[in-house]
mmCIF file of C-alpha atoms and ligand atoms in Angstrom:
data_model
loop_
_atom_site.group_PDB
_atom_site.id
_atom_site.type_symbol
_atom_site.label_atom_id
_atom_site.label_comp_id
_atom_site.label_asym_id
_atom_site.label_seq_id
_atom_site.Cartn_x
_atom_site.Cartn_y
_atom_site.Cartn_z
ATOM 1 C CA MET A 1 -16.925 -12.859 2.096
ATOM 2 C CA ARG A 2 -14.654 -12.247 5.101
ATOM 3 C CA ILE A 3 -13.031 -9.130 6.528
ATOM 4 C CA GLY A 4 -9.672 -8.915 8.280
ATOM 5 C CA TYR A 5 -8.296 -6.013 10.294
ATOM 6 C CA GLY A 6 -4.678 -5.226 11.124
ATOM 7 C CA PHE A 7 -2.922 -2.551 13.152
ATOM 8 C CA ASP A 8 0.726 -1.694 13.702
ATOM 9 C CA ALA A 9 2.671 1.102 15.358
ATOM 10 C CA HIS A 10 6.389 1.799 15.510
ATOM 11 C CA ARG A 11 8.599 4.320 17.244
ATOM 12 C CA LEU A 12 10.373 6.811 14.922
ATOM 13 C CA VAL A 13 14.107 7.245 15.558
ATOM 14 C CA GLU A 14 17.105 8.838 13.855
ATOM 15 C CA GLY A 15 19.433 6.572 11.901
ATOM 16 C CA ARG A 16 16.738 4.255 10.589
ATOM 17 C CA PRO A 17 15.227 4.202 7.065
ATOM 18 C CA LEU A 18 11.508 4.921 6.736
ATOM 19 C CA VAL A 19 10.144 1.947 4.780
ATOM 20 C CA LEU A 20 6.422 1.881 4.002
ATOM 21 C CA GLY A 21 4.939 -0.786 1.749
ATOM 22 C CA GLY A 22 8.430 -1.702 0.586
ATOM 23 C CA VAL A 23 9.189 1.849 -0.535
ATOM 24 C CA ASP A 24 12.020 3.875 0.997
ATOM 25 C CA VAL A 25 10.584 7.265 1.914
ATOM 26 C CA PRO A 26 13.212 9.992 2.430
ATOM 27 C CA ALA A 27 12.847 11.165 6.025
ATOM 28 C CA PRO A 28 15.110 12.284 8.873
ATOM 29 C CA ARG A 29 13.834 9.430 11.027
ATOM 30 C CA GLY A 30 12.570 5.909 10.435
ATOM 31 C CA CYS A 31 10.808 3.141 12.287
ATOM 32 C CA LEU A 32 12.588 1.289 15.063
ATOM 33 C CA GLY A 33 12.089 -2.453 14.834
ATOM 34 C CA HIS A 34 13.581 -5.897 14.524
ATOM 35 C CA SER A 35 12.860 -6.319 10.817
ATOM 36 C CA ASP A 36 12.843 -3.409 8.370
ATOM 37 C CA ALA A 37 9.982 -2.158 10.580
ATOM 38 C CA ASP A 38 7.662 -1.663 7.601
ATOM 39 C CA ALA A 39 4.521 -0.892 9.613
ATOM 40 C CA LEU A 40 2.299 -0.795 6.521
ATOM 41 C CA ALA A 41 3.378 -4.267 5.419
ATOM 42 C CA HIS A 42 2.948 -5.534 8.984
ATOM 43 C CA ALA A 43 -0.590 -4.143 9.342
ATOM 44 C CA LEU A 44 -1.518 -5.645 5.962
ATOM 45 C CA CYS A 45 -0.092 -9.031 7.014
ATOM 46 C CA ASP A 46 -2.260 -8.975 10.138
ATOM 47 C CA ALA A 47 -5.327 -7.955 8.120
ATOM 48 C CA LEU A 48 -4.798 -10.881 5.731
ATOM 49 C CA LEU A 49 -4.103 -13.379 8.501
ATOM 50 C CA GLY A 50 -7.022 -12.027 10.515
ATOM 51 C CA GLY A 51 -9.443 -12.422 7.626
ATOM 52 C CA ALA A 52 -8.557 -16.088 7.397
ATOM 53 C CA ALA A 53 -8.353 -16.508 11.212
ATOM 54 C CA LEU A 54 -4.738 -17.668 10.864
ATOM 55 C CA GLY A 55 -3.321 -15.852 13.874
ATOM 56 C CA ASP A 56 -1.009 -12.871 13.581
ATOM 57 C CA LEU A 57 2.381 -11.804 12.300
ATOM 58 C CA GLY A 58 4.126 -12.217 15.653
ATOM 59 C CA THR A 59 3.012 -15.845 15.869
ATOM 60 C CA HIS A 60 4.341 -16.781 12.444
ATOM 61 C CA PHE A 61 7.443 -14.563 12.372
ATOM 62 C CA PRO A 62 8.509 -14.049 16.021
ATOM 63 C CA SER A 63 10.861 -11.120 16.601
ATOM 64 C CA SER A 64 12.842 -13.406 18.936
ATOM 65 C CA ASP A 65 13.891 -15.414 15.851
ATOM 66 C CA PRO A 66 17.163 -14.020 14.401
ATOM 67 C CA GLN A 67 16.008 -15.252 10.972
ATOM 68 C CA TRP A 68 13.716 -12.202 10.786
ATOM 69 C CA LYS A 69 16.270 -9.569 11.835
ATOM 70 C CA ASP A 70 16.173 -6.786 9.191
ATOM 71 C CA ALA A 71 13.792 -8.970 7.170
ATOM 72 C CA ASP A 72 12.208 -7.495 4.046
ATOM 73 C CA SER A 73 8.610 -7.186 5.188
ATOM 74 C CA ILE A 74 7.329 -7.327 1.606
ATOM 75 C CA LEU A 75 8.600 -10.902 1.633
ATOM 76 C CA LEU A 76 6.576 -11.532 4.808
ATOM 77 C CA LEU A 77 3.547 -10.039 3.050
ATOM 78 C CA ARG A 78 4.023 -12.455 0.144
ATOM 79 C CA VAL A 79 4.234 -15.365 2.586
ATOM 80 C CA CYS A 80 1.058 -14.240 4.384
ATOM 81 C CA ALA A 81 -0.772 -13.961 1.048
ATOM 82 C CA LYS A 82 0.311 -17.509 0.223
ATOM 83 C CA MET A 83 -0.931 -18.743 3.622
ATOM 84 C CA VAL A 84 -4.306 -17.135 2.933
ATOM 85 C CA HIS A 85 -4.456 -18.719 -0.522
ATOM 86 C CA ASP A 86 -3.402 -22.106 0.871
ATOM 87 C CA ALA A 87 -6.277 -21.858 3.371
ATOM 88 C CA GLY A 88 -8.673 -21.625 0.428
ATOM 89 C CA TYR A 89 -9.328 -17.886 0.259
ATOM 90 C CA SER A 90 -8.700 -15.327 -2.425
ATOM 91 C CA ILE A 91 -7.858 -11.732 -1.604
ATOM 92 C CA GLU A 92 -10.384 -9.283 -3.021
ATOM 93 C CA ASN A 93 -9.002 -5.918 -1.906
ATOM 94 C CA VAL A 94 -6.987 -4.228 0.817
ATOM 95 C CA ASP A 95 -7.216 -0.710 2.230
ATOM 96 C CA ALA A 96 -4.892 0.987 4.698
ATOM 97 C CA THR A 97 -4.448 4.315 6.441
ATOM 98 C CA ILE A 98 -1.023 5.476 7.613
ATOM 99 C CA VAL A 99 -1.186 7.941 10.524
ATOM 100 C CA LEU A 100 1.954 10.078 10.437
ATOM 101 C CA GLN A 101 2.625 13.763 11.042
ATOM 102 C CA SER A 102 5.522 14.095 8.595
ATOM 103 C CA PRO A 103 6.844 13.698 5.955
ATOM 104 C CA GLN A 104 3.902 14.084 3.593
ATOM 105 C CA LEU A 105 3.357 10.792 1.774
ATOM 106 C CA ALA A 106 1.143 11.930 -1.122
ATOM 107 C CA THR A 107 3.875 11.632 -3.760
ATOM 108 C CA PHE A 108 4.807 8.104 -2.613
ATOM 109 C CA LEU A 109 1.363 6.528 -2.441
ATOM 110 C CA THR A 110 1.278 5.356 -6.063
ATOM 111 C CA SER A 111 4.585 3.499 -5.836
ATOM 112 C CA ILE A 112 3.586 2.059 -2.449
ATOM 113 C CA ARG A 113 0.310 0.789 -3.930
ATOM 114 C CA GLU A 114 2.164 -0.715 -6.907
ATOM 115 C CA ARG A 115 4.570 -2.515 -4.606
ATOM 116 C CA ILE A 116 1.767 -3.988 -2.485
ATOM 117 C CA ALA A 117 -0.335 -4.923 -5.518
ATOM 118 C CA ASP A 118 2.655 -6.820 -6.912
ATOM 119 C CA ALA A 119 3.302 -8.600 -3.611
ATOM 120 C CA LEU A 120 -0.335 -9.660 -3.269
ATOM 121 C CA GLY A 121 -0.949 -10.431 -6.949
ATOM 122 C CA LEU A 122 -3.780 -7.890 -7.030
ATOM 123 C CA PRO A 123 -4.707 -5.274 -9.628
ATOM 124 C CA PHE A 124 -3.620 -1.740 -8.714
ATOM 125 C CA GLY A 125 -7.269 -0.754 -8.285
ATOM 126 C CA SER A 126 -7.728 -3.315 -5.514
ATOM 127 C CA VAL A 127 -5.043 -1.765 -3.313
ATOM 128 C CA SER A 128 -5.752 1.464 -1.471
ATOM 129 C CA VAL A 129 -3.290 3.291 0.785
ATOM 130 C CA LYS A 130 -4.106 6.614 2.393
ATOM 131 C CA ALA A 131 -2.176 8.966 4.666
ATOM 132 C CA LYS A 132 -3.541 11.077 7.506
ATOM 133 C CA THR A 133 -2.064 13.220 10.219
ATOM 134 C CA SER A 134 -3.530 13.205 13.704
ATOM 135 C CA GLU A 135 -3.378 17.020 13.781
ATOM 136 C CA GLY A 136 -0.487 17.072 16.222
ATOM 137 C CA MET A 137 -2.206 14.938 18.834
ATOM 138 C CA GLY A 138 -0.666 11.942 20.567
ATOM 139 C CA TYR A 139 2.356 9.835 19.578
ATOM 140 C CA THR A 140 1.583 10.044 15.864
ATOM 141 C CA GLY A 141 1.172 13.800 16.111
ATOM 142 C CA ASP A 142 4.290 14.699 18.113
ATOM 143 C CA GLY A 143 6.519 12.710 15.737
ATOM 144 C CA SER A 144 7.484 9.997 18.224
ATOM 145 C CA GLY A 145 5.820 7.288 16.161
ATOM 146 C CA LEU A 146 3.529 6.245 13.370
ATOM 147 C CA ALA A 147 0.517 3.949 13.205
ATOM 148 C CA VAL A 148 -1.140 2.004 10.403
ATOM 149 C CA HIS A 149 -4.663 0.597 10.221
ATOM 150 C CA ALA A 150 -5.509 -1.892 7.475
ATOM 151 C CA VAL A 151 -8.406 -4.024 6.321
ATOM 152 C CA ALA A 152 -8.565 -6.854 3.811
ATOM 153 C CA SER A 153 -11.535 -8.593 2.247
ATOM 154 C CA LEU A 154 -11.301 -12.256 1.347
ATOM 155 C CA SER A 155 -13.640 -14.534 -0.504
HETATM 156 MG MG1 MG B 1 5.572 -3.954 13.049
#
C-alpha cells in the first residue's frame, strides 16, 4: 500500500469560471491559471503521481507548453490515472479538502465526486471531497485564492 499527497492553490479573479473537479460552480470569481485552473483536479493528479513516485503535474504537463492552455484538467487526471496504472499500481481511494471562503460548495460535492470517480474509474464510495473555510484567515479566507489538499492510496 502506498500513499500520495498533492496540494494546489490558485488566485481567484473576476472573469474566470470556477471549475472544481470538472464541475462549473457558479461564482463571481474563478481561478486564474494556464489551463482551466481546476485546483482540485491538479491536487488529485499530484497525489496520484506522488503515490507512484512519478514526479508531479508540472513536470508532465508544463504550463510553458501551449498544448495545455485552457486544458480540461479532468483529461489530465485521466492521463495521470493511466500513468499510475501503467506503473503497476491500482488506485484504492482518494480524499481531498478544498479550502475556500465562498461560495459554499455543499450542493456541488456529489456531482464533483461523480465526475472524479468517473475519471479515475473508481466507485463513488472511494472518492471523497470535502470543503472547509479557513474562518477568514489568510489568502483562502480573504477571498484572494483557494487551496486544495488531496491524498490517494495505491496498491
Ligand atoms: Mg493548478
